[in-house]
Amino acid sequence: MMWFLLLLHSLAHFGPASSSDPKQGKIILRNLHNKDSPCKGHVEAYYGNEKGYVGDKYWNKTTEEVVCRSTHCGKPENGINDVYRPLNSKVWLNELQCQGNERSLWDCDGWPGPEVSFYKKPTVKMVTCSNKIKINLKPHKCEGAVQYTVQSTGQPNRTGYICSNGFGNEEANMLCKNLRCGEVTEILRSEWIHLEDFQNVERMEINCSGIANVTHPWQCVQSASPSCKSPVLIRCKGHDRVQLKGEGSNVCSGRLEMEKDRNWKSIGPKRTISDKLCQQMHCGASGNLTKDDQGYHLTCSDRVSVVLTNDRNSETKCYGRVRIKVNNSIKTACGTDWTSKNADMVCKELNCGK
């Protein structure tokens, strides 16, 4: 009996059972009462892809510091509450003796091994961290680059983007629903949105594998790898596609139509959103909405047309390089994914046949 007690005593002072155990999974915060607060809640640990809890024996401020930092949630704030855990739920971690500088709770000293420590309390600790997280799409509410903002009391707001690395349909679908934009329509190619400031801002990656019932994208966040080159761009079903149907001499003026069930139909929006619609269609900052017998007609501040040019950038009639003329400036049309359908549309718009 004496040797058994000595063994237990020695285990309590050893380091973590195995910091390289491949079964050690992610650690997140889960708020059962407010799903929009990923930096407040009880600590949830995954071992072998199975959810468990963290016991509070030896729990102190340094334990919370590791939790908040490893979940990218800042620093712990005052106020510790107990919350009930389900009956007979697993407790993977307990008896933690963190120093405060560990990368994860799995690296803290003290715990003898997963489910080794006997924990009979019906409650676990609830942690509140300093960061408040806001995730949105740029430039539109339900379409664009995935952008995050970190707000923390007494600190300036930090803004960054989510990388396309490892971002799949599961993550996109969860994000669209979180933004109340319905389900995902598609993950867009990065070249279709120009973000000059992406190289000079923070960036993170989202990977939700190994986490059950994700309620907020920030629960899946991790530091970006060096291979992160572009932000992820998504389109949700809640994004309304609009177009102006009129003359090819100015594609930013015409009858206003919206796509519904893959068909384009005339719409009559409020005058107050005409500026927003022009911006959405890359047709300038403002617009003038009028009504006639055929529907609503919108003319935006920019004058845009498709032209063909020769090598000297002079306009030609039915042959040449495809350019976009915005007011008095001529811009190059990207050739990525160019098809004969695009060519037919250009020729038709210029009254040049097929």
Short mmCIF file of C-alpha atoms in Angstrom, two decimals:
data_model
loop_
_atom_site.label_atom_id
_atom_site.label_comp_id
_atom_site.label_asym_id
_atom_site.label_seq_id
_atom_site.Cartn_x
_atom_site.Cartn_y
_atom_site.Cartn_z
CA MET A 1 0.00 0.00 0.00
CA MET A 2 2.88 2.34 0.87
CA TRP A 3 4.48 1.97 -2.59
CA PHE A 4 1.14 2.83 -4.24
CA LEU A 5 0.82 6.08 -2.23
CA LEU A 6 4.41 7.00 -3.07
CA LEU A 7 3.69 6.41 -6.76
CA LEU A 8 0.65 8.71 -6.64
CA HIS A 9 2.69 11.35 -4.84
CA SER A 10 5.44 11.23 -7.46
CA LEU A 11 2.96 11.42 -10.34
CA ALA A 12 1.47 14.61 -8.90
CA HIS A 13 4.81 16.37 -9.30
CA PHE A 14 5.77 15.14 -12.75
CA GLY A 15 5.18 17.17 -15.90
CA PRO A 16 2.37 16.47 -18.36
CA ALA A 17 1.77 12.81 -19.08
CA SER A 18 2.78 13.22 -22.73
CA SER A 19 2.92 16.55 -24.53
CA SER A 20 3.26 14.71 -27.86
CA ASP A 21 0.23 12.43 -27.47
CA PRO A 22 -1.48 12.52 -30.92
CA LYS A 23 -4.89 12.09 -29.26
CA GLN A 24 -4.60 15.48 -27.58
CA GLY A 25 -7.03 17.67 -29.50
CA LYS A 26 -8.33 21.20 -29.45
CA ILE A 27 -9.38 23.18 -26.42
CA ILE A 28 -12.18 25.72 -26.80
CA LEU A 29 -14.58 27.83 -24.76
CA ARG A 30 -18.27 27.06 -25.07
CA ASN A 31 -21.01 29.43 -23.97
CA LEU A 32 -24.33 27.64 -23.74
CA HIS A 33 -26.26 30.87 -23.13
CA ASN A 34 -24.69 33.19 -25.73
CA LYS A 35 -23.38 31.58 -28.90
CA ASP A 36 -22.04 34.95 -30.13
CA SER A 37 -19.42 35.04 -27.33
CA PRO A 38 -16.63 32.56 -28.19
CA CYS A 39 -14.31 34.00 -25.51
CA LYS A 40 -16.55 33.23 -22.55
CA GLY A 41 -17.71 29.85 -21.31
CA HIS A 42 -16.64 26.56 -19.78
CA VAL A 43 -13.48 24.90 -21.05
CA GLU A 44 -14.03 22.01 -23.43
CA ALA A 45 -11.16 19.64 -24.23
CA TYR A 46 -10.97 17.01 -26.96
CA TYR A 47 -9.03 13.78 -26.59
CA GLY A 48 -9.17 11.26 -29.42
CA ASN A 49 -11.89 13.45 -31.03
CA GLU A 50 -14.08 12.92 -27.96
CA LYS A 51 -15.41 15.87 -25.98
CA GLY A 52 -14.57 16.24 -22.29
CA TYR A 53 -14.25 18.79 -19.49
CA VAL A 54 -11.48 20.30 -17.36
CA GLY A 55 -11.57 19.82 -13.60
CA ASP A 56 -10.82 22.72 -11.24
CA LYS A 57 -8.47 21.10 -8.70
CA TYR A 58 -5.52 23.53 -8.26
CA TRP A 59 -7.35 25.98 -10.56
CA ASN A 60 -5.94 29.54 -10.41
CA LYS A 61 -5.30 32.68 -12.46
CA THR A 62 -2.41 31.14 -14.41
CA THR A 63 -4.70 28.34 -15.60
CA GLU A 64 -7.05 30.95 -17.03
CA GLU A 65 -4.16 32.82 -18.66
CA VAL A 66 -3.27 29.69 -20.63
CA VAL A 67 -6.92 29.15 -21.58
CA CYS A 68 -7.45 32.71 -22.86
CA ARG A 69 -4.17 32.91 -24.74
CA SER A 70 -4.44 29.46 -26.38
CA THR A 71 -7.99 30.24 -27.60
CA HIS A 72 -6.84 33.63 -29.00
CA CYS A 73 -9.15 35.37 -26.55
CA GLY A 74 -6.76 37.74 -24.78
CA LYS A 75 -6.40 37.78 -21.00
CA PRO A 76 -8.67 36.53 -18.19
CA GLU A 77 -11.05 39.01 -16.62
CA ASN A 78 -12.21 39.07 -13.02
CA GLY A 79 -15.13 36.93 -12.01
CA ILE A 80 -15.11 33.14 -11.92
CA ASN A 81 -18.34 31.17 -11.94
CA ASP A 82 -19.12 27.49 -11.67
CA VAL A 83 -21.32 25.80 -14.26
CA TYR A 84 -22.80 22.34 -14.14
CA ARG A 85 -21.52 19.62 -16.42
CA PRO A 86 -23.63 16.68 -17.66
CA LEU A 87 -23.87 13.67 -15.39
CA ASN A 88 -21.18 11.04 -16.09
CA SER A 89 -19.41 13.33 -18.60
CA LYS A 90 -15.71 12.76 -19.12
CA VAL A 91 -13.10 14.98 -17.46
CA TRP A 92 -9.94 14.73 -19.52
CA LEU A 93 -7.84 17.25 -17.59
CA ASN A 94 -7.55 17.92 -13.84
CA GLU A 95 -4.94 18.79 -11.19
CA LEU A 96 -3.37 21.27 -13.61
CA GLN A 97 -0.45 23.29 -12.26
CA CYS A 98 0.17 25.78 -15.05
CA GLN A 99 2.98 28.32 -14.99
CA GLY A 100 1.08 30.67 -17.28
CA ASN A 101 3.39 30.51 -20.31
CA GLU A 102 2.30 27.15 -21.71
CA ARG A 103 1.08 26.86 -25.29
CA SER A 104 -1.92 24.77 -24.23
CA LEU A 105 -3.50 23.23 -21.13
CA TRP A 106 -2.13 19.91 -22.38
CA ASP A 107 1.38 21.27 -21.67
CA CYS A 108 0.70 22.18 -18.03
CA ASP A 109 2.33 20.20 -15.24
CA GLY A 110 0.41 18.18 -12.69
CA TRP A 111 -2.21 16.20 -14.55
CA PRO A 112 -1.46 12.46 -14.37
CA GLY A 113 -3.11 11.48 -17.66
CA PRO A 114 -6.47 11.60 -19.44
CA GLU A 115 -9.27 10.47 -17.13
CA VAL A 116 -6.75 9.25 -14.53
CA SER A 117 -7.59 11.88 -11.92
CA PHE A 118 -10.86 11.13 -10.13
CA TYR A 119 -13.18 14.14 -10.36
CA LYS A 120 -16.56 13.85 -8.73
CA LYS A 121 -17.69 17.49 -8.57
CA PRO A 122 -20.78 18.25 -10.66
CA THR A 123 -19.41 21.66 -11.69
CA VAL A 124 -16.49 23.09 -13.68
CA LYS A 125 -15.15 26.62 -14.03
CA MET A 126 -16.49 29.20 -16.46
CA VAL A 127 -13.85 31.54 -17.91
CA THR A 128 -14.34 35.10 -19.18
CA CYS A 129 -11.57 36.46 -21.42
CA SER A 130 -10.98 40.07 -22.46
CA ASN A 131 -11.45 39.81 -26.23
CA LYS A 132 -14.74 40.43 -28.01
CA ILE A 133 -14.81 38.95 -31.51
CA LYS A 134 -16.75 40.24 -34.51
CA ILE A 135 -16.66 38.41 -37.85
CA ASN A 136 -18.06 39.85 -41.07
CA LEU A 137 -17.65 39.70 -44.84
CA LYS A 138 -16.09 42.50 -46.89
CA PRO A 139 -17.34 44.28 -48.96
CA HIS A 140 -20.92 42.89 -48.70
CA LYS A 141 -22.96 41.54 -45.81
CA CYS A 142 -23.32 38.05 -47.32
CA GLU A 143 -20.47 37.95 -49.85
CA GLY A 144 -16.81 38.80 -49.64
CA ALA A 145 -13.56 38.24 -47.79
CA VAL A 146 -13.87 36.86 -44.26
CA GLN A 147 -12.74 39.63 -41.92
CA TYR A 148 -12.45 39.59 -38.13
CA THR A 149 -12.22 42.39 -35.56
CA VAL A 150 -10.82 41.88 -32.05
CA GLN A 151 -12.08 44.33 -29.42
CA SER A 152 -10.52 44.49 -25.96
CA THR A 153 -11.06 47.05 -23.18
CA GLY A 154 -8.33 49.66 -23.13
CA GLN A 155 -6.76 48.41 -26.38
CA PRO A 156 -7.19 49.61 -29.98
CA ASN A 157 -9.28 47.34 -32.18
CA ARG A 158 -7.36 44.84 -34.30
CA THR A 159 -8.60 43.83 -37.74
CA GLY A 160 -7.47 40.90 -39.87
CA TYR A 161 -8.57 38.31 -42.41
CA ILE A 162 -9.16 34.56 -42.38
CA CYS A 163 -6.88 32.64 -44.74
CA SER A 164 -8.11 30.32 -47.46
CA ASN A 165 -5.79 27.56 -46.17
CA GLY A 166 -7.78 24.57 -44.94
CA PHE A 167 -11.08 26.43 -45.33
CA GLY A 168 -13.73 24.14 -46.80
CA ASN A 169 -17.49 23.90 -47.31
CA GLU A 170 -18.09 22.87 -43.69
CA GLU A 171 -16.42 26.03 -42.38
CA ALA A 172 -18.10 28.19 -45.05
CA ASN A 173 -21.55 26.82 -44.28
CA MET A 174 -21.09 27.38 -40.56
CA LEU A 175 -19.89 30.94 -41.16
CA CYS A 176 -22.81 31.85 -43.45
CA LYS A 177 -25.29 30.59 -40.87
CA ASN A 178 -23.46 32.46 -38.10
CA LEU A 179 -23.82 35.68 -40.12
CA ARG A 180 -27.53 34.92 -40.64
CA CYS A 181 -26.99 34.71 -44.39
CA GLY A 182 -28.36 31.21 -44.94
CA GLU A 183 -26.21 28.41 -46.32
CA VAL A 184 -23.08 28.81 -48.42
CA THR A 185 -23.46 29.17 -52.18
CA GLU A 186 -19.80 28.88 -53.15
CA ILE A 187 -16.23 29.58 -52.13
CA LEU A 188 -14.98 32.23 -54.57
CA ARG A 189 -11.62 32.52 -56.28
CA SER A 190 -9.40 35.07 -54.55
CA GLU A 191 -8.52 37.06 -57.70
CA TRP A 192 -12.07 38.38 -58.04
CA ILE A 193 -11.70 40.72 -55.07
CA HIS A 194 -8.74 43.05 -54.83
CA LEU A 195 -7.50 43.60 -51.27
CA GLU A 196 -4.43 45.80 -51.36
CA ASP A 197 -4.04 45.75 -47.57
CA PHE A 198 -4.08 41.96 -47.09
CA GLN A 199 -0.29 41.67 -46.95
CA ASN A 200 -0.04 44.22 -44.11
CA VAL A 201 -2.66 42.96 -41.66
CA GLU A 202 -3.16 40.12 -39.22
CA ARG A 203 -4.32 36.80 -40.55
CA MET A 204 -5.67 33.63 -38.96
CA GLU A 205 -6.81 30.23 -40.17
CA ILE A 206 -10.05 28.41 -39.40
CA ASN A 207 -10.14 24.62 -39.12
CA CYS A 208 -13.16 23.07 -37.40
CA SER A 209 -12.08 19.43 -37.70
CA GLY A 210 -12.21 17.60 -34.38
CA ILE A 211 -14.72 20.00 -32.75
CA ALA A 212 -18.32 18.92 -32.18
CA ASN A 213 -21.26 21.31 -32.67
CA VAL A 214 -19.32 24.46 -33.53
CA THR A 215 -21.36 27.54 -32.58
CA HIS A 216 -18.89 30.29 -33.56
CA PRO A 217 -16.07 30.44 -36.16
CA TRP A 218 -13.59 31.70 -33.53
CA GLN A 219 -13.78 28.33 -31.76
CA CYS A 220 -11.91 26.92 -34.78
CA VAL A 221 -9.30 29.66 -35.13
CA GLN A 222 -5.55 29.01 -35.18
CA SER A 223 -2.44 30.98 -36.06
CA ALA A 224 -1.83 31.37 -39.77
CA SER A 225 0.87 29.30 -41.43
CA PRO A 226 3.54 30.94 -43.66
CA SER A 227 1.74 29.52 -46.70
CA CYS A 228 -1.22 31.87 -46.14
CA LYS A 229 -1.24 34.05 -49.27
CA SER A 230 -4.86 35.14 -49.71
CA PRO A 231 -8.07 35.59 -47.72
CA VAL A 232 -10.94 33.20 -48.13
CA LEU A 233 -13.89 34.60 -50.11
CA ILE A 234 -17.39 33.17 -49.81
CA ARG A 235 -20.85 33.84 -51.15
CA CYS A 236 -23.90 32.95 -49.04
CA LYS A 237 -27.45 32.41 -50.23
CA GLY A 238 -28.47 35.63 -48.48
CA HIS A 239 -26.44 37.68 -51.00
CA ASP A 240 -28.72 39.36 -53.55
CA ARG A 241 -27.16 39.60 -57.02
CA VAL A 242 -28.32 42.64 -58.99
CA GLN A 243 -27.68 43.91 -62.50
CA LEU A 244 -28.55 46.82 -64.77
CA LYS A 245 -30.06 45.93 -68.13
CA GLY A 246 -29.60 48.65 -70.72
CA GLU A 247 -27.24 49.87 -73.40
CA GLY A 248 -23.70 48.55 -73.80
CA SER A 249 -22.40 52.12 -74.01
CA ASN A 250 -22.79 52.36 -70.22
CA VAL A 251 -23.32 49.18 -68.23
CA CYS A 252 -23.84 51.23 -65.06
CA SER A 253 -27.16 52.61 -66.24
CA GLY A 254 -30.30 50.61 -66.96
CA ARG A 255 -33.32 48.76 -65.64
CA LEU A 256 -32.64 47.34 -62.17
CA GLU A 257 -33.00 43.56 -61.91
CA MET A 258 -32.36 41.00 -59.17
CA GLU A 259 -31.63 37.29 -59.51
CA LYS A 260 -34.36 35.06 -58.07
CA ASP A 261 -34.28 31.29 -58.55
CA ARG A 262 -31.71 31.75 -61.36
CA ASN A 263 -34.01 34.17 -63.22
CA TRP A 264 -33.57 37.93 -63.46
CA LYS A 265 -36.62 39.99 -62.44
CA SER A 266 -37.28 43.71 -62.31
CA ILE A 267 -37.29 45.13 -58.78
CA GLY A 268 -38.20 48.42 -57.11
CA PRO A 269 -35.96 49.12 -54.09
CA LYS A 270 -36.08 52.09 -51.76
CA ARG A 271 -34.34 55.18 -53.05
CA THR A 272 -32.21 55.24 -49.94
CA ILE A 273 -30.26 52.13 -51.01
CA SER A 274 -29.49 53.23 -54.59
CA ASP A 275 -25.98 54.32 -53.53
CA LYS A 276 -25.37 50.93 -51.92
CA LEU A 277 -26.49 49.09 -55.06
CA CYS A 278 -24.12 51.13 -57.24
CA GLN A 279 -21.24 50.31 -54.91
CA GLN A 280 -22.18 46.61 -54.94
CA MET A 281 -22.02 46.58 -58.76
CA HIS A 282 -18.68 48.51 -58.81
CA CYS A 283 -20.44 51.39 -60.56
CA GLY A 284 -19.40 54.29 -58.36
CA ALA A 285 -20.34 55.75 -55.00
CA SER A 286 -23.81 57.09 -55.74
CA GLY A 287 -26.82 56.61 -57.98
CA ASN A 288 -30.09 58.15 -59.17
CA LEU A 289 -33.22 55.97 -59.15
CA THR A 290 -36.19 56.77 -61.41
CA LYS A 291 -39.35 54.91 -62.48
CA ASP A 292 -40.84 54.47 -65.96
CA ASP A 293 -43.28 52.11 -67.69
CA GLN A 294 -40.73 49.27 -67.79
CA GLY A 295 -39.74 49.43 -64.13
CA TYR A 296 -37.09 51.13 -62.05
CA HIS A 297 -34.11 52.69 -63.80
CA LEU A 298 -30.83 53.26 -61.94
CA THR A 299 -27.98 55.45 -63.20
CA CYS A 300 -24.79 55.28 -61.16
CA SER A 301 -22.08 57.90 -60.87
CA ASP A 302 -19.47 55.93 -62.87
CA ARG A 303 -19.75 55.44 -66.62
CA VAL A 304 -18.47 51.96 -67.51
CA SER A 305 -18.24 50.12 -70.84
CA VAL A 306 -16.39 47.26 -72.51
CA VAL A 307 -14.00 48.26 -75.29
CA LEU A 308 -11.44 46.59 -77.56
CA THR A 309 -7.99 48.16 -78.05
CA ASN A 310 -4.86 47.65 -80.10
CA ASP A 311 -1.29 47.47 -78.78
CA ARG A 312 -1.18 51.27 -78.51
CA ASN A 313 -4.27 51.18 -76.25
CA SER A 314 -6.34 52.91 -78.92
CA GLU A 315 -9.93 51.73 -79.28
CA THR A 316 -10.75 49.44 -82.20
CA LYS A 317 -14.12 48.30 -83.53
CA CYS A 318 -14.47 44.48 -83.49
CA TYR A 319 -11.00 43.15 -82.77
CA GLY A 320 -8.44 43.64 -80.02
CA ARG A 321 -7.66 43.25 -76.34
CA VAL A 322 -10.63 43.31 -73.98
CA ARG A 323 -10.58 46.37 -71.73
CA ILE A 324 -12.96 47.94 -69.21
CA LYS A 325 -13.38 51.68 -69.61
CA VAL A 326 -14.26 53.38 -66.32
CA ASN A 327 -15.02 57.07 -66.97
CA ASN A 328 -11.82 58.18 -68.77
CA SER A 329 -9.58 55.38 -67.50
CA ILE A 330 -9.00 52.09 -69.36
CA LYS A 331 -8.37 48.97 -67.27
CA THR A 332 -7.33 45.45 -68.24
CA ALA A 333 -9.85 42.60 -68.13
CA CYS A 334 -8.51 39.52 -66.33
CA GLY A 335 -8.13 36.47 -68.57
CA THR A 336 -8.44 33.89 -65.79
CA ASP A 337 -11.28 31.46 -66.53
CA TRP A 338 -12.09 33.29 -69.78
CA THR A 339 -14.45 31.27 -71.99
CA SER A 340 -16.11 31.52 -75.39
CA LYS A 341 -19.29 32.53 -73.56
CA ASN A 342 -17.53 35.66 -72.30
CA ALA A 343 -16.30 36.39 -75.83
CA ASP A 344 -19.81 36.01 -77.27
CA MET A 345 -21.15 38.45 -74.67
CA VAL A 346 -18.49 41.06 -75.54
CA CYS A 347 -19.15 40.77 -79.28
CA LYS A 348 -22.91 41.02 -78.75
CA GLU A 349 -22.52 44.06 -76.50
CA LEU A 350 -20.35 45.82 -79.10
CA ASN A 351 -22.77 44.92 -81.96
CA CYS A 352 -19.98 42.93 -83.57
CA GLY A 353 -21.74 39.64 -84.23
CA LYS A 354 -20.45 36.45 -82.61
#
